PDB file of C-alpha atoms in Angstrom:
ATOM      1  CA  UNK S 425      10.079 -17.050  19.987  1.00  0.00           C
ATOM      2  CA  UNK S 426      11.256 -14.978  16.943  1.00  0.00           C
ATOM      3  CA  UNK S 427      12.954 -11.845  18.191  1.00  0.00           C
ATOM      4  CA  UNK S 428      14.573 -10.499  15.109  1.00  0.00           C
ATOM      5  CA  UNK S 429      13.768  -9.745  11.471  1.00  0.00           C
ATOM      6  CA  UNK S 430      13.819 -12.818   9.310  1.00  0.00           C
ATOM      7  CA  UNK S 431      16.177 -12.680   6.129  1.00  0.00           C
ATOM      8  CA  UNK S 432      15.020 -13.759   2.652  1.00  0.00           C
ATOM      9  CA  UNK S 433      17.901 -15.336   0.536  1.00  0.00           C
ATOM     10  CA  UNK S 434      17.019 -14.191  -3.121  1.00  0.00           C
ATOM     11  CA  UNK S 435      19.619 -17.032  -4.298  1.00  0.00           C
ATOM     12  CA  UNK S 436      16.789 -19.236  -5.846  1.00  0.00           C
ATOM     13  CA  UNK S 437      15.659 -16.206  -8.026  1.00  0.00           C
ATOM     14  CA  UNK S 438      17.228 -15.650 -11.359  1.00  0.00           C
ATOM     15  CA  UNK S 439      17.380 -13.159 -14.134  1.00  0.00           C
ATOM     16  CA  UNK S 440      14.762 -10.306 -14.147  1.00  0.00           C
ATOM     17  CA  UNK S 441      13.202 -11.709 -10.930  1.00  0.00           C
ATOM     18  CA  UNK S 442      16.388 -11.454  -9.083  1.00  0.00           C
ATOM     19  CA  UNK S 443      16.897  -7.831 -10.197  1.00  0.00           C
ATOM     20  CA  UNK S 444      13.432  -6.879  -9.285  1.00  0.00           C
ATOM     21  CA  UNK S 445      13.858  -8.382  -5.762  1.00  0.00           C
ATOM     22  CA  UNK S 446      17.053  -6.434  -5.040  1.00  0.00           C
ATOM     23  CA  UNK S 447      15.529  -3.435  -6.133  1.00  0.00           C
ATOM     24  CA  UNK S 448      12.541  -4.026  -3.861  1.00  0.00           C
ATOM     25  CA  UNK S 449      14.700  -4.515  -0.946  1.00  0.00           C
ATOM     26  CA  UNK S 450      16.013  -0.973  -1.238  1.00  0.00           C
ATOM     27  CA  UNK S 451      12.786   0.612  -0.954  1.00  0.00           C
ATOM     28  CA  UNK S 452      11.029   2.260   1.957  1.00  0.00           C
ATOM     29  CA  UNK S 453       8.106   0.384   3.674  1.00  0.00           C
ATOM     30  CA  UNK S 454       5.573   2.715   2.174  1.00  0.00           C
ATOM     31  CA  UNK S 455       7.162   2.119  -1.309  1.00  0.00           C
ATOM     32  CA  UNK S 456       7.219  -1.486  -0.952  1.00  0.00           C
ATOM     33  CA  UNK S 457       3.431  -1.479   0.052  1.00  0.00           C
ATOM     34  CA  UNK S 458       2.684   0.517  -3.209  1.00  0.00           C
ATOM     35  CA  UNK S 459       4.797  -1.895  -5.201  1.00  0.00           C
ATOM     36  CA  UNK S 460       3.171  -5.009  -3.629  1.00  0.00           C
ATOM     37  CA  UNK S 461      -0.514  -3.382  -4.270  1.00  0.00           C
ATOM     38  CA  UNK S 462       0.593  -2.451  -8.029  1.00  0.00           C
ATOM     39  CA  UNK S 463       1.470  -6.123  -8.915  1.00  0.00           C
ATOM     40  CA  UNK S 464      -1.561  -7.304  -7.063  1.00  0.00           C
ATOM     41  CA  UNK S 465      -0.420 -10.787  -6.003  1.00  0.00           C
ATOM     42  CA  UNK S 466      -3.290 -13.373  -5.669  1.00  0.00           C
ATOM     43  CA  UNK S 467      -3.190 -13.384  -1.833  1.00  0.00           C
ATOM     44  CA  UNK S 468      -5.672 -13.091   0.918  1.00  0.00           C
ATOM     45  CA  UNK S 469      -4.036 -11.693   3.986  1.00  0.00           C
ATOM     46  CA  UNK S 470      -5.032 -12.354   7.539  1.00  0.00           C
ATOM     47  CA  UNK S 471      -3.749 -11.611  10.749  1.00  0.00           C
ATOM     48  CA  UNK S 472      -4.882 -12.866  14.260  1.00  0.00           C
ATOM     49  CA  UNK S 473      -4.131 -12.100  18.004  1.00  0.00           C
ATOM     50  CA  UNK S 474      -4.924 -14.733  20.453  1.00  0.00           C
ATOM     51  CA  UNK S 475      -5.263 -13.971  24.068  1.00  0.00           C
ATOM     52  CA  UNK S 476      -6.235 -16.020  27.262  1.00  0.00           C
ATOM     53  CA  UNK S 477      -7.728 -14.228  30.311  1.00  0.00           C
ATOM     54  CA  UNK S 478      -5.530 -13.804  33.429  1.00  0.00           C
ATOM     55  CA  UNK S 479      -5.944 -16.564  36.023  1.00  0.00           C
ATOM     56  CA  UNK S 480      -8.348 -18.596  33.867  1.00  0.00           C
ATOM     57  CA  UNK S 481      -7.921 -22.521  33.327  1.00  0.00           C
ATOM     58  CA  UNK S 482      -6.928 -24.062  30.236  1.00  0.00           C
ATOM     59  CA  UNK S 483      -9.455 -26.915  29.243  1.00  0.00           C
ATOM     60  CA  UNK S 484      -9.261 -28.986  25.879  1.00  0.00           C
ATOM     61  CA  UNK S 485     -11.865 -26.360  24.437  1.00  0.00           C
ATOM     62  CA  UNK S 486     -10.889 -22.793  25.613  1.00  0.00           C
ATOM     63  CA  UNK S 487     -14.378 -21.797  26.775  1.00  0.00           C
ATOM     64  CA  UNK S 488     -14.860 -19.063  29.095  1.00  0.00           C
ATOM     65  CA  UNK S 489     -18.039 -18.121  30.985  1.00  0.00           C
ATOM     66  CA  UNK S 490     -20.062 -15.504  29.320  1.00  0.00           C
ATOM     67  CA  UNK S 491     -19.971 -13.169  32.270  1.00  0.00           C
ATOM     68  CA  UNK S 492     -16.060 -13.231  32.274  1.00  0.00           C
ATOM     69  CA  UNK S 493     -16.143 -12.323  28.604  1.00  0.00           C
ATOM     70  CA  UNK S 494     -18.855  -9.493  28.995  1.00  0.00           C
ATOM     71  CA  UNK S 495     -16.665  -7.949  31.840  1.00  0.00           C
ATOM     72  CA  UNK S 496     -13.795  -7.465  29.244  1.00  0.00           C
ATOM     73  CA  UNK S 497     -16.007  -6.549  26.508  1.00  0.00           C
ATOM     74  CA  UNK S 498     -18.086  -4.017  28.279  1.00  0.00           C
ATOM     75  CA  UNK S 499     -14.803  -1.815  28.244  1.00  0.00           C
ATOM     76  CA  UNK S 500     -14.137  -2.145  24.683  1.00  0.00           C
ATOM     77  CA  UNK S 501     -17.038  -2.966  22.420  1.00  0.00           C
ATOM     78  CA  UNK S 502     -20.492  -1.292  21.386  1.00  0.00           C
ATOM     79  CA  UNK S 503     -22.863  -2.030  24.333  1.00  0.00           C
ATOM     80  CA  UNK S 504     -25.653  -3.289  22.089  1.00  0.00           C
ATOM     81  CA  UNK S 505     -23.599  -6.464  21.320  1.00  0.00           C
ATOM     82  CA  UNK S 506     -23.749  -7.410  24.974  1.00  0.00           C
ATOM     83  CA  UNK S 507     -27.453  -7.327  25.656  1.00  0.00           C
ATOM     84  CA  UNK S 508     -28.057 -10.937  24.676  1.00  0.00           C
ATOM     85  CA  UNK S 509     -27.972 -13.844  27.194  1.00  0.00           C
ATOM     86  CA  UNK S 510     -25.485 -15.518  24.911  1.00  0.00           C
ATOM     87  CA  UNK S 511     -22.656 -13.588  22.998  1.00  0.00           C
ATOM     88  CA  UNK S 512     -22.551 -13.823  19.152  1.00  0.00           C
ATOM     89  CA  UNK S 513     -19.484 -15.509  18.029  1.00  0.00           C
ATOM     90  CA  UNK S 514     -18.127 -12.565  16.106  1.00  0.00           C
ATOM     91  CA  UNK S 515     -18.108  -8.777  17.563  1.00  0.00           C
ATOM     92  CA  UNK S 516     -16.633  -5.995  15.535  1.00  0.00           C
ATOM     93  CA  UNK S 517     -13.843  -4.007  17.333  1.00  0.00           C
ATOM     94  CA  UNK S 518     -11.527  -1.743  15.779  1.00  0.00           C
ATOM     95  CA  UNK S 519     -11.083  -2.490  12.073  1.00  0.00           C
ATOM     96  CA  UNK S 520     -11.488  -6.188  12.662  1.00  0.00           C
ATOM     97  CA  UNK S 521     -13.500  -8.606  14.917  1.00  0.00           C
ATOM     98  CA  UNK S 522     -13.331 -10.522  18.042  1.00  0.00           C
ATOM     99  CA  UNK S 523     -14.040 -14.031  17.995  1.00  0.00           C
ATOM    100  CA  UNK S 524     -14.932 -16.665  20.875  1.00  0.00           C
ATOM    101  CA  UNK S 525     -14.869 -20.502  21.475  1.00  0.00           C
ATOM    102  CA  UNK S 526     -11.770 -20.956  19.613  1.00  0.00           C
ATOM    103  CA  UNK S 527      -8.561 -22.500  21.092  1.00  0.00           C
ATOM    104  CA  UNK S 528      -7.814 -19.250  22.966  1.00  0.00           C
ATOM    105  CA  UNK S 529     -10.182 -17.505  25.158  1.00  0.00           C
ATOM    106  CA  UNK S 530     -10.584 -14.599  22.694  1.00  0.00           C
ATOM    107  CA  UNK S 531      -9.234 -13.730  19.209  1.00  0.00           C
ATOM    108  CA  UNK S 532      -9.025 -10.679  17.134  1.00  0.00           C
ATOM    109  CA  UNK S 533      -8.827 -10.948  13.440  1.00  0.00           C
ATOM    110  CA  UNK S 534      -8.773  -9.039  10.116  1.00  0.00           C
ATOM    111  CA  UNK S 535      -8.834 -10.392   6.527  1.00  0.00           C
ATOM    112  CA  UNK S 536      -8.062  -8.414   3.457  1.00  0.00           C
ATOM    113  CA  UNK S 537      -7.337  -8.652  -0.040  1.00  0.00           C
ATOM    114  CA  UNK S 538      -4.290  -6.074  -0.202  1.00  0.00           C
ATOM    115  CA  UNK S 539      -1.248  -5.664   1.969  1.00  0.00           C
ATOM    116  CA  UNK S 540      -1.976  -1.970   2.207  1.00  0.00           C
ATOM    117  CA  UNK S 541      -5.469  -2.625   3.643  1.00  0.00           C
ATOM    118  CA  UNK S 542      -3.762  -5.195   6.064  1.00  0.00           C
ATOM    119  CA  UNK S 543      -1.602  -2.637   7.700  1.00  0.00           C
ATOM    120  CA  UNK S 544      -4.248   0.192   7.382  1.00  0.00           C
ATOM    121  CA  UNK S 545      -6.623  -1.727   9.439  1.00  0.00           C
ATOM    122  CA  UNK S 546      -3.837  -2.743  12.027  1.00  0.00           C
ATOM    123  CA  UNK S 547      -2.589   0.863  12.261  1.00  0.00           C
ATOM    124  CA  UNK S 548      -6.272   2.027  12.641  1.00  0.00           C
ATOM    125  CA  UNK S 549      -7.064  -0.452  15.423  1.00  0.00           C
ATOM    126  CA  UNK S 550      -6.419   0.143  19.221  1.00  0.00           C
ATOM    127  CA  UNK S 551      -4.333  -3.044  19.672  1.00  0.00           C
ATOM    128  CA  UNK S 552      -2.436  -1.609  22.562  1.00  0.00           C
ATOM    129  CA  UNK S 553      -5.480  -2.666  24.496  1.00  0.00           C
ATOM    130  CA  UNK S 554      -4.564  -6.317  23.848  1.00  0.00           C
ATOM    131  CA  UNK S 555      -1.170  -5.806  25.183  1.00  0.00           C
ATOM    132  CA  UNK S 556      -2.510  -5.169  28.909  1.00  0.00           C
ATOM    133  CA  UNK S 557      -0.599  -7.799  30.905  1.00  0.00           C
ATOM    134  CA  UNK S 558      -3.044  -7.444  33.743  1.00  0.00           C
ATOM    135  CA  UNK S 559      -6.088  -8.476  31.576  1.00  0.00           C
ATOM    136  CA  UNK S 560      -4.210 -11.624  30.022  1.00  0.00           C
ATOM    137  CA  UNK S 561      -2.055 -14.324  31.054  1.00  0.00           C
ATOM    138  CA  UNK S 562       1.561 -13.065  30.561  1.00  0.00           C
ATOM    139  CA  UNK S 563       4.993 -14.604  31.500  1.00  0.00           C
ATOM    140  CA  UNK S 564       8.121 -12.272  31.510  1.00  0.00           C
ATOM    141  CA  UNK S 565       9.985 -15.275  29.830  1.00  0.00           C
ATOM    142  CA  UNK S 566       7.311 -16.900  27.658  1.00  0.00           C
ATOM    143  CA  UNK S 567       5.238 -13.711  26.771  1.00  0.00           C
ATOM    144  CA  UNK S 568       1.438 -14.163  26.442  1.00  0.00           C
ATOM    145  CA  UNK S 569       0.499 -17.633  27.591  1.00  0.00           C
ATOM    146  CA  UNK S 570      -1.873 -19.349  25.180  1.00  0.00           C
ATOM    147  CA  UNK S 571      -3.827 -22.814  25.095  1.00  0.00           C
ATOM    148  CA  UNK S 572      -1.692 -23.714  22.125  1.00  0.00           C
ATOM    149  CA  UNK S 573       1.984 -23.585  23.012  1.00  0.00           C
ATOM    150  CA  UNK S 574       3.082 -22.789  19.695  1.00  0.00           C
ATOM    151  CA  UNK S 575       1.312 -19.414  19.978  1.00  0.00           C
ATOM    152  CA  UNK S 576       2.749 -18.399  23.087  1.00  0.00           C
ATOM    153  CA  UNK S 577       4.904 -15.170  23.001  1.00  0.00           C
ATOM    154  CA  UNK S 578       3.354 -12.321  20.989  1.00  0.00           C
ATOM    155  CA  UNK S 579       0.353 -14.433  20.326  1.00  0.00           C
ATOM    156  CA  UNK S 580       0.184 -12.988  16.714  1.00  0.00           C
ATOM    157  CA  UNK S 581      -0.213 -15.113  13.633  1.00  0.00           C
ATOM    158  CA  UNK S 582       0.128 -13.626  10.156  1.00  0.00           C
ATOM    159  CA  UNK S 583      -0.678 -15.473   6.866  1.00  0.00           C
ATOM    160  CA  UNK S 584      -1.622 -15.285   3.536  1.00  0.00           C
ATOM    161  CA  UNK S 585      -3.592 -17.648   1.170  1.00  0.00           C
ATOM    162  CA  UNK S 586      -3.274 -18.336  -2.565  1.00  0.00           C
ATOM    163  CA  UNK S 587      -4.579 -20.793  -4.941  1.00  0.00           C
ATOM    164  CA  UNK S 588      -2.316 -23.836  -5.674  1.00  0.00           C
ATOM    165  CA  UNK S 589      -3.207 -23.026  -9.453  1.00  0.00           C
ATOM    166  CA  UNK S 590      -1.114 -19.994  -9.108  1.00  0.00           C
ATOM    167  CA  UNK S 591       1.943 -22.338  -9.000  1.00  0.00           C
ATOM    168  CA  UNK S 592       0.627 -25.092 -11.349  1.00  0.00           C
ATOM    169  CA  UNK S 593       0.193 -22.455 -14.273  1.00  0.00           C
ATOM    170  CA  UNK S 594       3.813 -21.303 -13.916  1.00  0.00           C
ATOM    171  CA  UNK S 595       6.464 -22.961 -16.351  1.00  0.00           C
ATOM    172  CA  UNK S 596       8.763 -23.328 -13.504  1.00  0.00           C
ATOM    173  CA  UNK S 597       7.063 -24.369 -10.472  1.00  0.00           C
ATOM    174  CA  UNK S 598       9.997 -25.564  -8.411  1.00  0.00           C
ATOM    175  CA  UNK S 599      10.722 -22.438  -6.629  1.00  0.00           C
ATOM    176  CA  UNK S 600      11.884 -22.643  -2.795  1.00  0.00           C
ATOM    177  CA  UNK S 601       9.954 -21.749   0.151  1.00  0.00           C
ATOM    178  CA  UNK S 602      12.016 -19.862   3.053  1.00  0.00           C
ATOM    179  CA  UNK S 603      12.565 -22.580   5.844  1.00  0.00           C
ATOM    180  CA  UNK S 604      11.084 -20.343   8.573  1.00  0.00           C
ATOM    181  CA  UNK S 605       7.686 -20.185   6.716  1.00  0.00           C
ATOM    182  CA  UNK S 606       5.147 -22.816   7.752  1.00  0.00           C
ATOM    183  CA  UNK S 607       2.222 -23.726   5.519  1.00  0.00           C
ATOM    184  CA  UNK S 608      -0.741 -26.028   5.344  1.00  0.00           C
ATOM    185  CA  UNK S 609      -3.287 -26.972   2.478  1.00  0.00           C
ATOM    186  CA  UNK S 610      -7.103 -26.069   2.653  1.00  0.00           C
ATOM    187  CA  UNK S 611     -10.121 -27.111   0.885  1.00  0.00           C
ATOM    188  CA  UNK S 612      -8.824 -30.574  -0.635  1.00  0.00           C
ATOM    189  CA  UNK S 613      -5.380 -28.798  -1.495  1.00  0.00           C
ATOM    190  CA  UNK S 614      -7.334 -25.998  -3.631  1.00  0.00           C
ATOM    191  CA  UNK S 615      -5.385 -23.449  -1.492  1.00  0.00           C
ATOM    192  CA  UNK S 616      -2.172 -23.139   0.294  1.00  0.00           C
ATOM    193  CA  UNK S 617      -1.888 -20.926   3.408  1.00  0.00           C
ATOM    194  CA  UNK S 618       1.430 -19.616   4.511  1.00  0.00           C
ATOM    195  CA  UNK S 619       1.848 -18.332   8.103  1.00  0.00           C
ATOM    196  CA  UNK S 620       4.072 -16.833  10.601  1.00  0.00           C
ATOM    197  CA  UNK S 621       3.477 -17.401  14.462  1.00  0.00           C
ATOM    198  CA  UNK S 622       4.810 -15.076  16.976  1.00  0.00           C
ATOM    199  CA  UNK S 623       4.983 -12.391  14.477  1.00  0.00           C
ATOM    200  CA  UNK S 624       5.673  -8.683  15.688  1.00  0.00           C
ATOM    201  CA  UNK S 625       4.673  -5.555  14.013  1.00  0.00           C
ATOM    202  CA  UNK S 626       8.233  -4.406  14.100  1.00  0.00           C
ATOM    203  CA  UNK S 627       8.822  -7.124  11.453  1.00  0.00           C
ATOM    204  CA  UNK S 628       6.636  -5.339   8.864  1.00  0.00           C
ATOM    205  CA  UNK S 629       9.789  -4.699   6.447  1.00  0.00           C
ATOM    206  CA  UNK S 630      10.614  -8.531   6.748  1.00  0.00           C
ATOM    207  CA  UNK S 631       7.131  -9.292   5.993  1.00  0.00           C
ATOM    208  CA  UNK S 632       6.774  -7.040   2.854  1.00  0.00           C
ATOM    209  CA  UNK S 633      10.048  -8.739   1.428  1.00  0.00           C
ATOM    210  CA  UNK S 634       8.570 -12.270   1.990  1.00  0.00           C
ATOM    211  CA  UNK S 635       5.264 -11.330   0.192  1.00  0.00           C
ATOM    212  CA  UNK S 636       7.208  -9.723  -2.689  1.00  0.00           C
ATOM    213  CA  UNK S 637       9.528 -12.622  -2.954  1.00  0.00           C
ATOM    214  CA  UNK S 638       6.635 -15.214  -3.154  1.00  0.00           C
ATOM    215  CA  UNK S 639       4.723 -12.731  -5.412  1.00  0.00           C
ATOM    216  CA  UNK S 640       7.578 -12.948  -8.116  1.00  0.00           C
ATOM    217  CA  UNK S 641       7.034 -16.684  -8.485  1.00  0.00           C
ATOM    218  CA  UNK S 642       3.172 -16.836  -8.726  1.00  0.00           C
ATOM    219  CA  UNK S 643       0.668 -16.095 -11.614  1.00  0.00           C
ATOM    220  CA  UNK S 644      -0.551 -12.507 -11.213  1.00  0.00           C
ATOM    221  CA  UNK S 645      -4.141 -12.027 -10.194  1.00  0.00           C
TER     222      UNK S 645
END
């Protein structure tokens, strides 16, 4: 579980890109968000929070009886979504949506095209309700217990996606990716998705540095 901020080494940047990154590091968080929005990197941002209900079993597919889900959702969502016999796969909540039938019992997710909108939606959603250790499986040492062991801890995954063409079009496409950053290819390698598991909202400043670091090395939108 990542407890501290993650550091970005600028040693692979050169010339003006290096100067820009060092200047960016000195900005406040609000200034960094404005700067990233200004250069408009071709990224799509997503934040997911996975939770398993307290005392539930962990089958191969983390399905939960509809009644169990409804007992939780009754306290949090518009009752009109709970009138049907079967729940829909997506229910709006806060600035994002709840999803069901995934590897975790319940997942909350937002998807945005700008980093400012990402954090606006985070800050305007009642995420403290997903921190209730009585509602969800929680271990003092492991954190939130999840079906997928690599999600255990905060249960938060933050990611951003971009087209691989953003790299291919650059004259120098051999830049380095920080070792802590994981990624996978999507849609027959048309897109690459970078992600961080066990993200904490206190790492916002580090995440902004990471986004800017990669934004310097891709073609603008």
